[in-house]
CSV table of C-alpha atoms in Angstrom, one decimal:
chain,number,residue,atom,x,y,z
H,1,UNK,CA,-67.6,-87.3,-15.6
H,2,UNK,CA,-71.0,-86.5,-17.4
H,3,UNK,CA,-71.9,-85.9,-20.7
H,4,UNK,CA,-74.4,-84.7,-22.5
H,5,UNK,CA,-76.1,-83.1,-25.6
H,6,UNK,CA,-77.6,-80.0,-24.4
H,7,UNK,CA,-75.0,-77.4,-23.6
H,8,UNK,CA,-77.3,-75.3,-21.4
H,9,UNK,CA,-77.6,-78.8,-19.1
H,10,UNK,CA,-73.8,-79.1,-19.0
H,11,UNK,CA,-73.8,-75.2,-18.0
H,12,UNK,CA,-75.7,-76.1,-15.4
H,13,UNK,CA,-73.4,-79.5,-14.1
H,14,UNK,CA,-70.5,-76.3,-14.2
H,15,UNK,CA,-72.5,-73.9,-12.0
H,16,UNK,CA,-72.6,-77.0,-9.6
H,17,UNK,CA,-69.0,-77.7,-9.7
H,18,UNK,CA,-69.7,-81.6,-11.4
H,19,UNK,CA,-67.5,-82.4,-14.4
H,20,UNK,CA,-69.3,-82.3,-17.6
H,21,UNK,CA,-69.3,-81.8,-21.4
H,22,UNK,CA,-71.0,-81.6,-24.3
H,23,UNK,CA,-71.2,-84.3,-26.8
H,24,UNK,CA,-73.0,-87.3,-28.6
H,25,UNK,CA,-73.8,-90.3,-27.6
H,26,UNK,CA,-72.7,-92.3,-30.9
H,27,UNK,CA,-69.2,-90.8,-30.6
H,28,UNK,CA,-68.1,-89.8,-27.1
H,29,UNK,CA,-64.6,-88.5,-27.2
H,30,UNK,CA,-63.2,-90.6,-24.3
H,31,UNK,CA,-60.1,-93.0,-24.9
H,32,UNK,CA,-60.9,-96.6,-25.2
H,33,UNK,CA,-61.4,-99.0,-22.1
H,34,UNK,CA,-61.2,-96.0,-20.1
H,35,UNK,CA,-63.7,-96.3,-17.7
H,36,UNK,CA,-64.7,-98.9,-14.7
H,37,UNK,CA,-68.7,-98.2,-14.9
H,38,UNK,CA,-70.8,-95.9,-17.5
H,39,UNK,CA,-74.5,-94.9,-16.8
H,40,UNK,CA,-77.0,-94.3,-19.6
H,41,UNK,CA,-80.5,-93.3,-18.2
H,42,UNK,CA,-83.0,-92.4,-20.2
H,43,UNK,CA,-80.9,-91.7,-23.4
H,44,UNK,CA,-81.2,-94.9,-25.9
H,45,UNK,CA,-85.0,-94.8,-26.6
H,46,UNK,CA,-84.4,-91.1,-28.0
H,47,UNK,CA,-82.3,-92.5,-31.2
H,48,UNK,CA,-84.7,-93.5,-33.9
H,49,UNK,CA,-83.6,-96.8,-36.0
H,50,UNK,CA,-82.6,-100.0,-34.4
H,51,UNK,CA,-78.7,-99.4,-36.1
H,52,UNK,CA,-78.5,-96.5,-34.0
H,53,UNK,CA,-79.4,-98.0,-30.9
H,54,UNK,CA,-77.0,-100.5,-31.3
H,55,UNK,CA,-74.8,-98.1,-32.1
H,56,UNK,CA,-75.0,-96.0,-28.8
H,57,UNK,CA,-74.4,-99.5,-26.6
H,58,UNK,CA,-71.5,-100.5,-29.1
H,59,UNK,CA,-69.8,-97.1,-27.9
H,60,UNK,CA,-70.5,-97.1,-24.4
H,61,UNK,CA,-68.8,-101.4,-24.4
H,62,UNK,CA,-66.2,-99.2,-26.0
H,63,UNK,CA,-65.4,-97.1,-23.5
H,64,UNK,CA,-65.4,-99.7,-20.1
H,65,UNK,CA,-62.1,-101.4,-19.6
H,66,UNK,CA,-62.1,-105.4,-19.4
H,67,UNK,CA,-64.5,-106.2,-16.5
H,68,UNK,CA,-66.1,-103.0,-16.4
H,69,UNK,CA,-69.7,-102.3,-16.2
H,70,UNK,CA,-72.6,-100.9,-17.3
H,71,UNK,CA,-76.0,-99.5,-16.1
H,72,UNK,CA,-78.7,-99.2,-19.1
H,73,UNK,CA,-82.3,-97.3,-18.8
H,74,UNK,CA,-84.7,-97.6,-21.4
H,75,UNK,CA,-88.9,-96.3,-21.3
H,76,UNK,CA,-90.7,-100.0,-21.7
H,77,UNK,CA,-94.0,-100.2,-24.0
H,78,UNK,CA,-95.3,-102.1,-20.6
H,79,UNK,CA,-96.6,-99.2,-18.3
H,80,UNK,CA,-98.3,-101.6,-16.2
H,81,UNK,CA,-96.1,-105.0,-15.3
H,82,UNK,CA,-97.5,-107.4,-13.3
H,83,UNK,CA,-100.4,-106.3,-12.3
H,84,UNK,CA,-98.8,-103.1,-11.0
H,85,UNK,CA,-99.0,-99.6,-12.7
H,86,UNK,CA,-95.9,-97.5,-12.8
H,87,UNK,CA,-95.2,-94.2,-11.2
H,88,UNK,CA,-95.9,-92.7,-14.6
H,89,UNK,CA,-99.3,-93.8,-14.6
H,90,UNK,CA,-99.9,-93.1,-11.2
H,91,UNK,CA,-98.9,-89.4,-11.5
H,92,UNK,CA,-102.2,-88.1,-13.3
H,93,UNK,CA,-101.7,-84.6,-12.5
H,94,UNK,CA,-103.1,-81.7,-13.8
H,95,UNK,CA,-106.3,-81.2,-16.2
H,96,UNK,CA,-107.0,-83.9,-18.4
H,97,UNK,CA,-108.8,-81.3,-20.9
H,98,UNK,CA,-105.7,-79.2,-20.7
H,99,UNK,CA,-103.9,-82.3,-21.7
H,100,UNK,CA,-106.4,-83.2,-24.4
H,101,UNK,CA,-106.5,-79.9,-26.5
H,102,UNK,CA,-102.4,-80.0,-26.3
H,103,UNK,CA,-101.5,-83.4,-27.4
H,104,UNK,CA,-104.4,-83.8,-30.0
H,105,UNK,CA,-103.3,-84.5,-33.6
H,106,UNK,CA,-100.0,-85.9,-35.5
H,107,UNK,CA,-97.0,-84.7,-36.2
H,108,UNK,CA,-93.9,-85.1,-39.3
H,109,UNK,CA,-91.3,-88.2,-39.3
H,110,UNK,CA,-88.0,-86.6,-40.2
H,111,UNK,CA,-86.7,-87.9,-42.8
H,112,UNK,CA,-83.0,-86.7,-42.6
H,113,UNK,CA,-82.0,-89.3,-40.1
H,114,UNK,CA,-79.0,-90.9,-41.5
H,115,UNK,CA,-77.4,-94.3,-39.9
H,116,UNK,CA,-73.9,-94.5,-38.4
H,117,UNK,CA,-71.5,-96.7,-40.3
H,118,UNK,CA,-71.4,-100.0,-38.1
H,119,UNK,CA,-68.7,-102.7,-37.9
H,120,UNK,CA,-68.4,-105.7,-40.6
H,121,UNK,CA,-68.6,-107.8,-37.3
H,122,UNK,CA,-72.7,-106.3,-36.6
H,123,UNK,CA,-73.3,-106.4,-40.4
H,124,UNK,CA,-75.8,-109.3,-39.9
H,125,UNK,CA,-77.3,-108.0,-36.5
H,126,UNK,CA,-81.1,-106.6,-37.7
H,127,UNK,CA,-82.1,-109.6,-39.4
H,128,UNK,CA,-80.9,-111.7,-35.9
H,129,UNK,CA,-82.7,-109.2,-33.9
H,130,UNK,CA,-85.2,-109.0,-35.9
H,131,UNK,CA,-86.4,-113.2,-35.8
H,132,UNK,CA,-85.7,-112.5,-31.7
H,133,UNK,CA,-88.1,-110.0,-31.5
H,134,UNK,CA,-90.9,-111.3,-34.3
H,135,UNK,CA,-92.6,-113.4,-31.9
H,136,UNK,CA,-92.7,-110.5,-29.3
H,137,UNK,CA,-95.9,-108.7,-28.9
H,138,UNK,CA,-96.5,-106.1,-26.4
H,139,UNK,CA,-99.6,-105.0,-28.1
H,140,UNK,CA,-98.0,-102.0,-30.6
H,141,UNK,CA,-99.8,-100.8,-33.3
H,142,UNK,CA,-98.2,-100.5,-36.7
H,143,UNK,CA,-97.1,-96.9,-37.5
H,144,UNK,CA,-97.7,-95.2,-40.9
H,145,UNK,CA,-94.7,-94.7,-43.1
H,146,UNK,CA,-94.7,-90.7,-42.7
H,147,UNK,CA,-96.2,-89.8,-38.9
H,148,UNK,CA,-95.6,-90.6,-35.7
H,149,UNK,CA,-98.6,-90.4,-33.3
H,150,UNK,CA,-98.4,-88.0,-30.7
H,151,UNK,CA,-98.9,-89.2,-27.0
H,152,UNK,CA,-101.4,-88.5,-24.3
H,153,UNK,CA,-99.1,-88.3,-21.2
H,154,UNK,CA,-99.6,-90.3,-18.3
H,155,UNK,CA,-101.6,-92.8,-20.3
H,156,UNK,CA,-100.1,-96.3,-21.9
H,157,UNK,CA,-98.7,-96.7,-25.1
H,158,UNK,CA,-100.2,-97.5,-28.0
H,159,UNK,CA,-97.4,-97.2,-30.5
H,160,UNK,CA,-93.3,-98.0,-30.0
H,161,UNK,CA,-92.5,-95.5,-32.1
H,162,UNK,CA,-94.0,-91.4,-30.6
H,163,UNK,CA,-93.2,-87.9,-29.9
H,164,UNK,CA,-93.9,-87.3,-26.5
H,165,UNK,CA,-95.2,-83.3,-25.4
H,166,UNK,CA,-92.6,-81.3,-23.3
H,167,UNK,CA,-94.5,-78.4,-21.8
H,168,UNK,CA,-91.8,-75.7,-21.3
H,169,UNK,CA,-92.5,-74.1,-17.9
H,170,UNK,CA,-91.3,-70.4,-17.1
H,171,UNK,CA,-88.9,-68.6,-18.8
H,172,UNK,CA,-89.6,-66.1,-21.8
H,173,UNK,CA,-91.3,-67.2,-24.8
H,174,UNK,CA,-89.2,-66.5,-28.0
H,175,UNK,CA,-91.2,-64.7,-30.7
H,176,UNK,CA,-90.6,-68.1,-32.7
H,177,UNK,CA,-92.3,-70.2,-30.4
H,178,UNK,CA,-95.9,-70.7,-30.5
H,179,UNK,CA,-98.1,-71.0,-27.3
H,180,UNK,CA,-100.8,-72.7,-26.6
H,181,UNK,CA,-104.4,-71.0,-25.5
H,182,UNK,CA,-107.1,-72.0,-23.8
H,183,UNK,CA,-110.0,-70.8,-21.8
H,184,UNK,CA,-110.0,-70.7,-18.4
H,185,UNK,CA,-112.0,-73.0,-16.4
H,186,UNK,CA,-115.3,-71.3,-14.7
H,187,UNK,CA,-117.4,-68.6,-16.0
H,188,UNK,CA,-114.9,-66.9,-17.4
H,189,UNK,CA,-114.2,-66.1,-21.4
H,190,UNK,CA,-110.9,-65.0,-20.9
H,191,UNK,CA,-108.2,-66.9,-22.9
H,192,UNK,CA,-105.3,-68.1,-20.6
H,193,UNK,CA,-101.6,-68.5,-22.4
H,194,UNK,CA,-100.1,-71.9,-21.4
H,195,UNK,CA,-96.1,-72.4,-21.5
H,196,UNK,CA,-94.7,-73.5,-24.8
H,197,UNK,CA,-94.9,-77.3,-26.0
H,198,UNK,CA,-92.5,-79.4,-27.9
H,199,UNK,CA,-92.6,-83.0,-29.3
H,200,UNK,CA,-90.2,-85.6,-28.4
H,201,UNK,CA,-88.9,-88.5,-30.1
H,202,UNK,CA,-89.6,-91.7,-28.2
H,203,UNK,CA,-89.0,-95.8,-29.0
H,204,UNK,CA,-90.4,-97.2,-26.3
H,205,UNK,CA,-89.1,-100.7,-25.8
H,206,UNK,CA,-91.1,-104.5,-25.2
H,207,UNK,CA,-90.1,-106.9,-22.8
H,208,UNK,CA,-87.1,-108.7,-23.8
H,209,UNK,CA,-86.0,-106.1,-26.7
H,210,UNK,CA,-82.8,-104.0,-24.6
H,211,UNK,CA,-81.6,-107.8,-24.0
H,212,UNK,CA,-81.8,-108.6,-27.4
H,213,UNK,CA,-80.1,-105.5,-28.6
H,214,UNK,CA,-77.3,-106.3,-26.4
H,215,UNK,CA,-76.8,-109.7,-27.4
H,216,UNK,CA,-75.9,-108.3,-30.7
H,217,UNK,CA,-72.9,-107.4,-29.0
H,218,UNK,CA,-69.7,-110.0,-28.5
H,219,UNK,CA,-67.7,-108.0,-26.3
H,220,UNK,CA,-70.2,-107.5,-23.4
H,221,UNK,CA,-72.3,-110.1,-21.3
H,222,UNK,CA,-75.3,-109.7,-19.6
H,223,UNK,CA,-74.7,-109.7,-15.8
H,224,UNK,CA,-78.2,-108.9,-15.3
H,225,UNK,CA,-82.1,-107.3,-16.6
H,226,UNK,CA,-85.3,-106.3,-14.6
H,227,UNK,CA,-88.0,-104.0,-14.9
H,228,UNK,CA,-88.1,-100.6,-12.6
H,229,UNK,CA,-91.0,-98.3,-12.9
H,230,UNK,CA,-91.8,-98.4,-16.7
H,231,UNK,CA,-88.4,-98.6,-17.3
H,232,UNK,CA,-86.5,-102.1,-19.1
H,233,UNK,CA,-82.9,-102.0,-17.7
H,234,UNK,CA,-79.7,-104.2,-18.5
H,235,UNK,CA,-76.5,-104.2,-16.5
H,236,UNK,CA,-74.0,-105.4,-18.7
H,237,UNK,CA,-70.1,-106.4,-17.9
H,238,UNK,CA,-67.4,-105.8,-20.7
H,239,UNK,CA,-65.5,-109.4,-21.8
C-alpha cells in the first residue's frame, strides 16, 4: 500500500491499478504495528525542523509490528563520498546558462511552520541530538534567519538547509504561473518561453545525522546505515 501527499500522484498509482492514498506523513491513518516493512524514499529531508523529522520516523516505528522493518532515504550534504561523485553530480545536463539565469537569487523562509506535539518520552531529544551532531562538520554554511539560499542543480551543497528548482515540463501553464524567458542561443533575438519553475524545500543531511535522529528513538534499532548515491540511508528493525 502507498501513500502519499499529492493527490494527482495517487491518481496516477490508481490508473495503474497499485493501492494508494492520500495522506501525511506525520499522521498516516494505518492501525498500529500493522505492517512487516515500510519504505520512505526521499520524503524526510522535505520537513523543515528537526522535531518534525523525528516526528515522521516516530510514526513510521509506529506503524511496523514487533520485528518489522524499515527502509529510510534521505539527500546527504556529501555529493561526493569517498573520492567518488554521485549520479547527481555526474548528470550535468542541459545549459549551464539556462541553469544560471533560473536558479539566481533567494527566496522567503515560511514562517507558518508549526511543530507536531511530541511524546513526554522525546521531550529531551534536540538537546541530545544536538551535542551528537556539534562536532559534525560537513562543511555547511550558516543560514540567515529569514532566507533560504536557492540551489544550483547538479552542483554540491553549500547550505543544509535550500529550496531546490523544479522545472515543470509540458503541460499548460496556468495564468498564475510565471515562466521564465530567455534568449535563444545563436544569432537570434527571439525570446524563448521555458516551462514553469518552483522551489523546493530541502534539509540535506551530514554523515552520521539520520543515525542520530534515529537513536532518539527507544522502540527501534539500527540493523544497518550506508551511503548510496548522495543518499544517507538507515534500515531500522522495530523492538
Amino acid at each position: 500500500v502507498g501513500c502519499d501527499r499529492s493527490k494527482n500522484l495517487v491518481d496516477i498509482c490508481g490508473e495503474k491499478h497499485f493501492q494508494a492514498f492520500v495522506c501525511d506523513a506525520l499522521s498516516v491513518p494505518m492501525r498500529s504495528g500493522s505492517c512487516d516493512a515500510c519504505i520512505s524514499v526521499a520524503v524526510i529531508h522535505h520537513f523543515s525542523t528537526a522535531e518534525r523529522r523525528l516526528a515522521t520516523i516516530r510514526e513510521l516505528a509506529r506503524l511496523l509490528r514487533p520485528g518489522g522493518t524499515a527502509l529510510i532515504y534521505v539527500w546527504a550534504m556529501e555529493q561526493e563520498y569517498k573520492n567518488q561523485k554521485s549520479k547527481y553530480l555526474k548528470e550535468k545536463n542541459g545549459s549551464k546558462s539556462k541553469e544560471k539565469e533560473m536558479n539566481t537569487g533567494t527566496a522567503q523562509r515560511s514562517l507558518s511552520d508549526q511543530e507536531p506535539d511530541n511524546s513526554s518520552q522525546d521531550s529531551a531529544w534536540s538537546g541530545q541530538l544536538l551535542n551528537d551532531l556539534k562536532d559534525e562538520s560537513c562543511g555547511a554554511k550558516p543560514v540567515a534567519d529569514f532566507r533560504l539560499p536557492v540551489h544550483t542543480n547538479r552542483t554540491s551543497f553549500h547550505s543544509q538547509d535550500l529550496l531546490v528548482p523544479w522545472h515543470l515540463k509540458g503541460g499548460t501553464k496556468k495564468k498564475e504561473e510565471s515562466v521564465d524567458r530567455v534568449l535563444v542561443p545563436g544569432d537570434s533575438n527571439e525570446l524563448q518561453e521555458l516551462s514553469p519553475v518552483f522551489h523546493r524545500y530541502y534539509h540535506v543531511f551530514c554523515e552520521g545525522e539520520l543515525e542520530a535522529v534515529c537513536r532518539c528513538l527507544d522502540c527501534v534499532r539500527i540493523q544497518k546505515s550506508y551511503y548510496d548515491q548522495g543518499n544517507w540511508c538507515v534500515i531500522l528493525e522495530k523492538l
